[in-house]
Amino acid sequence: MGQLGNIPSSWNTDSEAFILVSEHRPNLGPNLEADDIPVINLAPFFDVIGVEAEGENWSAIGAVVEHSKDPTLRSLVAEIGNACAEWGFFQVVDHKISPELLRKVMEAAKGFFSLPLEEKKKVGRSFERSLGYNDSELTKNARDWKEVFDWAPQGYVELPESVDSDYRSGRYSNTTLKSYNQWPAKPDGFREACETYTEAVVHLSGLLLGLISVSLGLPYDVLHHYFDKDNTIQARLNHYPHCPLADLVCGVNRHVDSGALTVLAQDSVGGLQVKRKDGQWVAVKPREDAFVVNVGAILQVWSNDKYRGVEHRVSVNERKERFSIPVFYDPSIKTDVFPLPQLLDEEHPAQYQSYNWGFFRKTRVNGNFKQLGENIQIHHYRI
Ligand code: OGA
Ligand code: NI
């Protein structure tokens, strides 16, 4: 790998496909607000729950959290609620995930993406195999200046075999297809680094989901059952090579994550931008000791718009490559998503009709490959 890292050769000839219309180009540098998303310290939470933090016994953890009178835990919950409502984004520190796990998976990512393209394509994604390597993803019909490697922590992701092409019908086949992880032969230790890392981050995501539920005034473990079996949790290594057209393209074009929650690690290069409530784009300052957490569209629906799935995008760098690793904490395909009844009353009527997550997800996946115009969005289910 050269100093700058390698750009897939096909990108040079296709460069037009990456270029965004001017209003959607990432406004680099001085135009961005200095303001930043909240940084939340999780230490008070781990102090209160102690050994419970290790296990997946969400109701036991919930009992400890709900009965605690610790004022620092109460204010931590309030901070999380505020961040979800005002920003849809926050960073967490003191999260108990060892820097060593992150270092190893970042190294694995560097090693993998610096392999020759033919080698990476051996684990390439396809219509039938939705996990693995891809260097031609589109977001809102523009090519993203990135290459990715996707895997599912539980080994596979299961989706309905087919869906009705009309998103209003919500009809999908009873038969499902499983896509299994595809692991590259090189670099050494790649699979272990990825799996060990996601085991820890999936656990952290579950802990955060509980805190978010409490911040909505609900029991800690009210949502975890959606993630038990046949969840659709996916992890991704993102590589954003350096880019000669950095002011014309995006690493990832503006989008809202469609699942419940995203927990992302990034290196120190920076590039993630978040749309603030007033419409201004704000750069997230990278912190190597932090994870970036964001609300996805499902949580927006569950919370009946109290919490917002917020638009974000990634700018790329002329001289530096960047790596990031999101874990998309998404429920089972059987999940029907609707505003939680506990949050509704006469003054707060439901803002969305129920929709099925397997249907939604499969419709999205189809769109990713076939460029069907506008992707399915939760606003299609707004009442
Ligand atoms: C994503 C995403 C942000 C980043 O992959 O959905 O928003 O900083 N990534 O890589
Ligand atoms: Ni995203």
Short mmCIF file of C-alpha atoms and ligand atoms in Angstrom, two decimals:
data_model
loop_
_atom_site.label_atom_id
_atom_site.label_comp_id
_atom_site.label_asym_id
_atom_site.label_seq_id
_atom_site.Cartn_x
_atom_site.Cartn_y
_atom_site.Cartn_z
CA MET A 1 0.00 0.00 0.00
CA GLY A 2 1.36 3.41 -0.94
CA GLN A 3 1.43 6.36 1.40
CA LEU A 4 -2.11 7.33 0.47
CA GLY A 5 -3.68 3.91 0.28
CA ASN A 6 -5.04 2.50 -2.95
CA ILE A 7 -8.04 3.75 -4.87
CA PRO A 8 -9.90 1.02 -6.79
CA SER A 9 -8.85 1.59 -10.40
CA SER A 10 -12.43 1.58 -11.75
CA TRP A 11 -13.20 4.70 -9.71
CA ASN A 12 -10.97 6.90 -11.88
CA THR A 13 -12.84 6.06 -15.05
CA ASP A 14 -16.24 6.34 -13.36
CA SER A 15 -15.56 9.52 -11.46
CA GLU A 16 -18.70 11.27 -12.81
CA ALA A 17 -20.95 8.81 -10.97
CA PHE A 18 -19.62 10.10 -7.64
CA ILE A 19 -20.14 13.81 -8.22
CA LEU A 20 -23.01 15.38 -6.30
CA VAL A 21 -25.20 18.31 -7.30
CA SER A 22 -23.80 21.40 -5.64
CA GLU A 23 -26.41 21.74 -2.86
CA HIS A 24 -25.50 18.30 -1.48
CA ARG A 25 -21.73 18.62 -1.54
CA PRO A 26 -20.11 18.50 1.88
CA ASN A 27 -19.18 22.05 2.79
CA LEU A 28 -15.66 21.52 3.98
CA GLY A 29 -13.74 23.31 6.71
CA PRO A 30 -14.61 26.81 7.81
CA ASN A 31 -18.29 26.67 6.82
CA LEU A 32 -18.99 24.08 9.45
CA GLU A 33 -20.20 25.10 12.87
CA ALA A 34 -17.75 24.63 15.74
CA ASP A 35 -20.58 23.26 17.89
CA ASP A 36 -20.38 19.54 18.60
CA ILE A 37 -22.63 16.63 19.56
CA PRO A 38 -22.86 15.78 23.30
CA VAL A 39 -20.19 13.56 24.89
CA ILE A 40 -21.68 11.32 27.58
CA ASN A 41 -19.69 9.50 30.23
CA LEU A 42 -21.11 6.05 31.02
CA ALA A 43 -19.11 5.52 34.24
CA PRO A 44 -22.07 6.28 36.58
CA PHE A 45 -24.09 3.56 34.84
CA PHE A 46 -21.37 0.89 35.15
CA ASP A 47 -20.76 1.93 38.79
CA VAL A 48 -24.41 1.27 39.61
CA ILE A 49 -24.92 -1.98 37.70
CA GLY A 50 -21.51 -3.48 38.60
CA VAL A 51 -21.18 -7.17 37.68
CA GLU A 52 -24.58 -7.17 35.95
CA ALA A 53 -22.88 -5.30 33.09
CA GLU A 54 -21.24 -8.55 31.93
CA GLY A 55 -24.38 -10.55 31.17
CA GLU A 56 -27.31 -10.24 28.81
CA ASN A 57 -29.87 -10.46 31.58
CA TRP A 58 -31.60 -7.26 30.60
CA SER A 59 -34.36 -7.52 33.19
CA ALA A 60 -31.81 -7.96 36.02
CA ILE A 61 -29.87 -4.91 34.79
CA GLY A 62 -33.18 -3.09 34.44
CA ALA A 63 -34.16 -3.86 38.03
CA VAL A 64 -30.90 -2.33 39.28
CA VAL A 65 -31.21 0.77 37.07
CA GLU A 66 -34.88 1.39 37.81
CA HIS A 67 -34.42 1.07 41.58
CA SER A 68 -31.30 3.16 41.78
CA LYS A 69 -31.64 6.56 43.41
CA ASP A 70 -28.14 7.54 42.34
CA PRO A 71 -28.42 11.15 41.13
CA THR A 72 -25.51 10.80 38.68
CA LEU A 73 -27.26 7.86 37.01
CA ARG A 74 -30.49 9.90 36.82
CA SER A 75 -28.66 12.77 35.16
CA LEU A 76 -26.90 10.39 32.77
CA VAL A 77 -30.31 9.07 31.66
CA ALA A 78 -31.56 12.64 31.24
CA GLU A 79 -28.48 13.53 29.17
CA ILE A 80 -29.11 10.57 26.87
CA GLY A 81 -32.76 11.55 26.46
CA ASN A 82 -31.79 15.12 25.67
CA ALA A 83 -29.15 14.08 23.15
CA CYS A 84 -31.63 11.77 21.38
CA ALA A 85 -34.29 14.48 21.21
CA GLU A 86 -32.07 17.46 20.35
CA TRP A 87 -29.36 15.88 18.20
CA GLY A 88 -30.23 12.25 17.43
CA PHE A 89 -26.48 11.78 17.99
CA PHE A 90 -24.04 11.58 20.89
CA GLN A 91 -20.64 10.13 21.76
CA VAL A 92 -20.07 7.80 24.71
CA VAL A 93 -16.85 7.53 26.73
CA ASP A 94 -15.94 5.22 29.63
CA HIS A 95 -17.82 2.48 27.79
CA LYS A 96 -15.64 -0.38 29.09
CA ILE A 97 -14.60 -1.62 25.64
CA SER A 98 -10.87 -2.16 25.55
CA PRO A 99 -8.84 0.01 23.13
CA GLU A 100 -7.01 -3.20 22.19
CA LEU A 101 -10.13 -4.66 20.53
CA LEU A 102 -10.57 -1.51 18.51
CA ARG A 103 -6.88 -1.37 17.57
CA LYS A 104 -7.02 -4.95 16.30
CA VAL A 105 -10.13 -4.50 14.19
CA MET A 106 -8.81 -1.23 12.72
CA GLU A 107 -5.60 -3.06 11.80
CA ALA A 108 -7.63 -5.90 10.26
CA ALA A 109 -9.56 -3.33 8.21
CA LYS A 110 -6.34 -1.70 6.94
CA GLY A 111 -4.90 -5.08 6.04
CA PHE A 112 -8.00 -6.22 4.19
CA PHE A 113 -8.63 -3.07 2.16
CA SER A 114 -5.00 -2.89 1.05
CA LEU A 115 -5.29 -6.31 -0.65
CA PRO A 116 -5.53 -6.33 -4.46
CA LEU A 117 -9.06 -5.83 -5.77
CA GLU A 118 -9.27 -9.42 -7.15
CA GLU A 119 -8.56 -10.69 -3.67
CA LYS A 120 -11.27 -8.52 -2.08
CA LYS A 121 -13.77 -9.48 -4.78
CA LYS A 122 -13.43 -13.13 -3.76
CA VAL A 123 -15.70 -12.21 -0.86
CA GLY A 124 -17.73 -9.74 -2.95
CA ARG A 125 -21.35 -8.97 -2.20
CA SER A 126 -23.98 -9.89 -4.73
CA PHE A 127 -27.75 -9.88 -4.98
CA GLU A 128 -27.90 -13.34 -3.39
CA ARG A 129 -25.09 -12.81 -0.92
CA SER A 130 -25.72 -9.56 0.86
CA LEU A 131 -22.68 -9.75 3.17
CA GLY A 132 -19.04 -9.21 2.21
CA TYR A 133 -17.03 -6.71 0.15
CA ASN A 134 -18.46 -3.97 -2.05
CA ASP A 135 -16.91 -0.93 -3.73
CA SER A 136 -19.90 0.47 -5.59
CA GLU A 137 -22.60 1.35 -3.10
CA LEU A 138 -25.01 4.15 -3.88
CA THR A 139 -26.69 6.47 -1.39
CA LYS A 140 -29.50 8.53 -2.91
CA ASN A 141 -28.44 7.55 -6.42
CA ALA A 142 -24.87 8.85 -6.17
CA ARG A 143 -21.82 6.63 -5.73
CA ASP A 144 -20.19 6.80 -2.34
CA TRP A 145 -16.42 7.29 -2.26
CA LYS A 146 -15.89 4.25 -0.09
CA GLU A 147 -15.40 0.51 -0.04
CA VAL A 148 -17.01 -1.64 2.63
CA PHE A 149 -16.93 -5.07 4.21
CA ASP A 150 -20.17 -6.25 5.86
CA TRP A 151 -20.77 -9.08 8.28
CA ALA A 152 -23.49 -10.20 10.69
CA PRO A 153 -22.36 -10.94 14.25
CA GLN A 154 -24.75 -13.90 14.45
CA GLY A 155 -23.24 -15.43 11.29
CA TYR A 156 -25.96 -14.69 8.79
CA VAL A 157 -28.72 -12.27 8.00
CA GLU A 158 -32.17 -13.53 7.10
CA LEU A 159 -34.59 -11.60 4.91
CA PRO A 160 -37.90 -12.37 3.16
CA GLU A 161 -37.19 -13.95 -0.22
CA SER A 162 -39.34 -11.40 -1.99
CA VAL A 163 -41.46 -8.34 -1.28
CA ASP A 164 -44.33 -6.71 -3.08
CA SER A 165 -42.98 -3.83 -5.15
CA ASP A 166 -45.63 -1.47 -3.73
CA TYR A 167 -44.36 -0.29 -0.35
CA ARG A 168 -47.93 0.53 0.79
CA SER A 169 -49.01 -3.11 0.57
CA GLY A 170 -46.29 -4.29 2.96
CA ARG A 171 -46.68 -7.82 1.57
CA TYR A 172 -43.72 -10.19 1.70
CA SER A 173 -43.09 -13.87 1.12
CA ASN A 174 -43.28 -16.38 3.97
CA THR A 175 -40.11 -17.95 2.67
CA THR A 176 -36.87 -16.34 3.70
CA LEU A 177 -33.29 -16.45 2.46
CA LYS A 178 -30.23 -16.47 4.66
CA SER A 179 -27.03 -14.73 3.57
CA TYR A 180 -23.99 -16.05 5.41
CA ASN A 181 -20.81 -14.24 6.33
CA GLN A 182 -18.00 -14.51 3.81
CA TRP A 183 -14.58 -14.38 5.45
CA PRO A 184 -11.45 -13.56 3.45
CA ALA A 185 -8.40 -15.85 3.74
CA LYS A 186 -6.19 -12.81 4.41
CA PRO A 187 -5.13 -10.93 6.47
CA ASP A 188 -4.36 -13.33 9.31
CA GLY A 189 -6.64 -12.95 12.31
CA PHE A 190 -9.19 -10.89 10.35
CA ARG A 191 -12.24 -12.93 11.28
CA GLU A 192 -11.33 -13.15 14.95
CA ALA A 193 -10.67 -9.42 15.18
CA CYS A 194 -14.06 -8.66 13.59
CA GLU A 195 -15.99 -11.16 15.69
CA THR A 196 -14.42 -10.22 19.01
CA TYR A 197 -15.03 -6.57 18.31
CA THR A 198 -18.70 -6.99 17.44
CA GLU A 199 -19.38 -9.19 20.42
CA ALA A 200 -18.36 -6.28 22.64
CA VAL A 201 -20.14 -3.56 20.64
CA VAL A 202 -23.38 -5.52 20.28
CA HIS A 203 -23.39 -5.88 24.06
CA LEU A 204 -22.79 -2.17 24.52
CA SER A 205 -25.62 -1.45 22.07
CA GLY A 206 -27.99 -3.55 24.21
CA LEU A 207 -26.94 -1.64 27.32
CA LEU A 208 -27.54 1.67 25.53
CA LEU A 209 -30.92 0.55 24.22
CA GLY A 210 -31.97 -0.03 27.84
CA LEU A 211 -30.83 3.43 28.90
CA ILE A 212 -32.67 4.98 25.97
CA SER A 213 -35.85 3.10 26.97
CA VAL A 214 -35.55 4.39 30.54
CA SER A 215 -35.02 7.91 29.18
CA LEU A 216 -38.41 7.55 27.44
CA GLY A 217 -39.99 6.69 30.81
CA LEU A 218 -40.27 2.99 29.89
CA PRO A 219 -38.89 -0.16 31.54
CA TYR A 220 -35.22 -0.82 30.76
CA ASP A 221 -35.90 -4.12 28.97
CA VAL A 222 -39.02 -3.18 27.01
CA LEU A 223 -37.33 -3.39 23.57
CA HIS A 224 -34.69 -6.09 23.91
CA HIS A 225 -36.97 -8.96 22.89
CA TYR A 226 -37.00 -7.61 19.34
CA PHE A 227 -33.25 -8.31 19.13
CA ASP A 228 -33.14 -11.80 20.66
CA LYS A 229 -33.32 -14.29 17.86
CA ASP A 230 -32.97 -13.71 14.12
CA ASN A 231 -31.97 -10.14 14.70
CA THR A 232 -30.60 -8.31 11.67
CA ILE A 233 -27.64 -6.71 13.43
CA GLN A 234 -24.88 -5.98 10.92
CA ALA A 235 -21.40 -4.58 11.21
CA ARG A 236 -19.39 -2.83 8.54
CA LEU A 237 -15.81 -1.82 7.91
CA ASN A 238 -15.80 1.44 5.96
CA HIS A 239 -12.70 2.54 4.06
CA TYR A 240 -12.76 6.04 2.58
CA PRO A 241 -9.66 6.34 0.38
CA HIS A 242 -8.06 9.77 -0.08
CA CYS A 243 -9.88 11.60 -2.84
CA PRO A 244 -8.76 14.01 -5.56
CA LEU A 245 -12.36 15.30 -5.83
CA ALA A 246 -12.92 15.79 -2.10
CA ASP A 247 -15.09 18.89 -2.45
CA LEU A 248 -17.42 17.34 -5.05
CA VAL A 249 -18.23 13.91 -3.60
CA CYS A 250 -19.21 12.25 -0.35
CA GLY A 251 -17.82 9.19 1.40
CA VAL A 252 -21.45 8.48 2.26
CA ASN A 253 -24.11 10.77 0.88
CA ARG A 254 -26.69 12.25 3.32
CA HIS A 255 -28.96 9.59 4.82
CA VAL A 256 -30.76 8.46 7.97
CA ASP A 257 -29.83 5.01 9.30
CA SER A 258 -32.95 2.91 8.84
CA GLY A 259 -32.55 0.61 11.87
CA ALA A 260 -32.87 1.17 15.60
CA LEU A 261 -29.45 2.35 16.77
CA THR A 262 -25.98 2.71 15.26
CA VAL A 263 -22.78 2.54 17.32
CA LEU A 264 -19.72 3.66 15.36
CA ALA A 265 -15.97 3.75 15.94
CA GLN A 266 -13.80 5.99 13.82
CA ASP A 267 -10.11 6.81 13.49
CA SER A 268 -8.73 10.31 14.07
CA VAL A 269 -9.12 11.67 10.50
CA GLY A 270 -12.68 13.04 10.82
CA GLY A 271 -15.34 13.50 8.14
CA LEU A 272 -18.63 12.55 9.76
CA GLN A 273 -21.14 15.41 9.58
CA VAL A 274 -24.51 15.62 11.31
CA LYS A 275 -27.45 17.85 10.43
CA ARG A 276 -28.45 19.97 13.39
CA LYS A 277 -32.10 20.80 14.15
CA ASP A 278 -31.74 24.21 12.48
CA GLY A 279 -30.52 22.57 9.26
CA GLN A 280 -26.84 23.46 9.74
CA TRP A 281 -24.28 20.66 9.13
CA VAL A 282 -21.94 20.07 12.06
CA ALA A 283 -18.68 18.09 11.99
CA VAL A 284 -18.31 15.40 14.64
CA LYS A 285 -14.92 15.74 16.33
CA PRO A 286 -13.25 12.32 16.33
CA ARG A 287 -12.29 10.97 19.73
CA GLU A 288 -10.43 7.71 19.75
CA ASP A 289 -11.79 6.86 23.21
CA ALA A 290 -15.42 7.28 22.13
CA PHE A 291 -18.15 5.61 20.15
CA VAL A 292 -20.58 7.70 18.15
CA VAL A 293 -24.16 6.62 18.81
CA ASN A 294 -27.10 7.63 16.66
CA VAL A 295 -30.83 7.18 16.63
CA GLY A 296 -32.14 5.29 13.61
CA ALA A 297 -35.54 5.55 11.92
CA ILE A 298 -37.02 2.65 13.94
CA LEU A 299 -36.32 4.42 17.22
CA GLN A 300 -37.93 7.53 15.77
CA VAL A 301 -41.10 5.51 15.13
CA TRP A 302 -41.00 3.66 18.49
CA SER A 303 -40.65 6.99 20.29
CA ASN A 304 -43.39 8.54 18.14
CA ASP A 305 -41.05 11.35 16.96
CA LYS A 306 -39.80 12.21 20.45
CA TYR A 307 -36.39 11.04 19.30
CA ARG A 308 -35.17 11.75 15.79
CA GLY A 309 -33.29 9.72 13.24
CA VAL A 310 -31.04 12.48 11.99
CA GLU A 311 -29.44 12.95 8.59
CA HIS A 312 -25.70 12.54 8.43
CA ARG A 313 -23.02 12.15 5.76
CA VAL A 314 -19.29 11.67 5.38
CA SER A 315 -16.88 14.03 3.67
CA VAL A 316 -13.62 12.65 2.34
CA ASN A 317 -10.09 13.93 2.55
CA GLU A 318 -7.73 14.90 -0.27
CA ARG A 319 -4.68 13.48 1.39
CA LYS A 320 -5.76 11.03 4.05
CA GLU A 321 -7.68 7.79 3.95
CA ARG A 322 -10.17 7.16 6.75
CA PHE A 323 -11.60 4.08 8.46
CA SER A 324 -14.81 3.73 10.45
CA ILE A 325 -16.73 0.78 11.85
CA PRO A 326 -20.48 1.08 12.40
CA VAL A 327 -22.56 -1.59 14.08
CA PHE A 328 -26.20 -1.33 13.00
CA TYR A 329 -28.27 -2.59 15.91
CA ASP A 330 -31.39 -3.78 14.09
CA PRO A 331 -34.23 -6.06 15.20
CA SER A 332 -35.57 -9.36 13.90
CA ILE A 333 -37.31 -9.33 10.52
CA LYS A 334 -40.53 -10.36 12.24
CA THR A 335 -40.66 -7.05 14.07
CA ASP A 336 -43.69 -4.92 13.34
CA VAL A 337 -42.59 -1.36 14.05
CA PHE A 338 -45.13 1.08 15.51
CA PRO A 339 -45.22 3.91 18.04
CA LEU A 340 -45.08 2.37 21.52
CA PRO A 341 -48.58 2.48 23.04
CA GLN A 342 -47.19 3.55 26.45
CA LEU A 343 -46.17 6.86 24.84
CA LEU A 344 -49.54 7.64 23.27
CA ASP A 345 -52.52 9.54 24.62
CA GLU A 346 -55.00 12.08 23.32
CA GLU A 347 -52.39 14.78 23.09
CA HIS A 348 -49.85 12.43 21.53
CA PRO A 349 -51.63 10.41 18.86
CA ALA A 350 -49.65 7.87 16.84
CA GLN A 351 -47.69 9.51 14.03
CA TYR A 352 -47.04 6.29 12.11
CA GLN A 353 -48.84 3.21 10.90
CA SER A 354 -47.25 -0.11 11.74
CA TYR A 355 -44.80 -1.54 9.19
CA ASN A 356 -42.83 -4.74 9.08
CA TRP A 357 -39.05 -4.44 9.42
CA GLY A 358 -38.28 -7.48 7.23
CA PHE A 359 -40.35 -5.94 4.45
CA PHE A 360 -38.71 -2.54 4.90
CA ARG A 361 -35.22 -3.94 5.00
CA LYS A 362 -35.65 -6.19 1.98
CA THR A 363 -37.17 -3.33 -0.01
CA ARG A 364 -34.10 -1.25 0.86
CA VAL A 365 -31.72 -4.01 -0.13
CA ASN A 366 -33.46 -4.36 -3.48
CA GLY A 367 -33.15 -0.61 -3.98
CA ASN A 368 -29.44 -0.69 -3.21
CA PHE A 369 -28.83 -2.98 -6.11
CA LYS A 370 -31.41 -1.88 -8.63
CA GLN A 371 -31.50 1.86 -8.26
CA LEU A 372 -35.28 2.06 -8.03
CA GLY A 373 -35.55 5.79 -7.60
CA GLU A 374 -36.49 6.91 -4.09
CA ASN A 375 -35.75 4.38 -1.36
CA ILE A 376 -38.43 3.34 1.07
CA GLN A 377 -38.52 5.72 4.08
CA ILE A 378 -40.51 5.89 7.33
CA HIS A 379 -42.31 8.99 6.05
CA HIS A 380 -44.19 6.63 3.71
CA TYR A 381 -45.90 5.31 6.87
CA ARG A 382 -46.63 8.66 8.45
CA ILE A 383 -50.29 9.03 9.40
C1 OGA B 1 -22.96 4.70 7.72
C2 OGA B 1 -22.39 5.98 8.20
C3 OGA B 1 -20.51 7.21 9.04
C4 OGA B 1 -19.01 7.17 9.08
O1 OGA B 1 -22.14 3.82 7.34
O2 OGA B 1 -24.22 4.57 7.75
O3 OGA B 1 -23.14 6.90 8.40
O4 OGA B 1 -18.45 8.04 9.77
N1 OGA B 1 -21.06 6.07 8.42
O5 OGA B 1 -18.40 6.31 8.46
NI NI B 2 -25.18 6.20 8.62
#
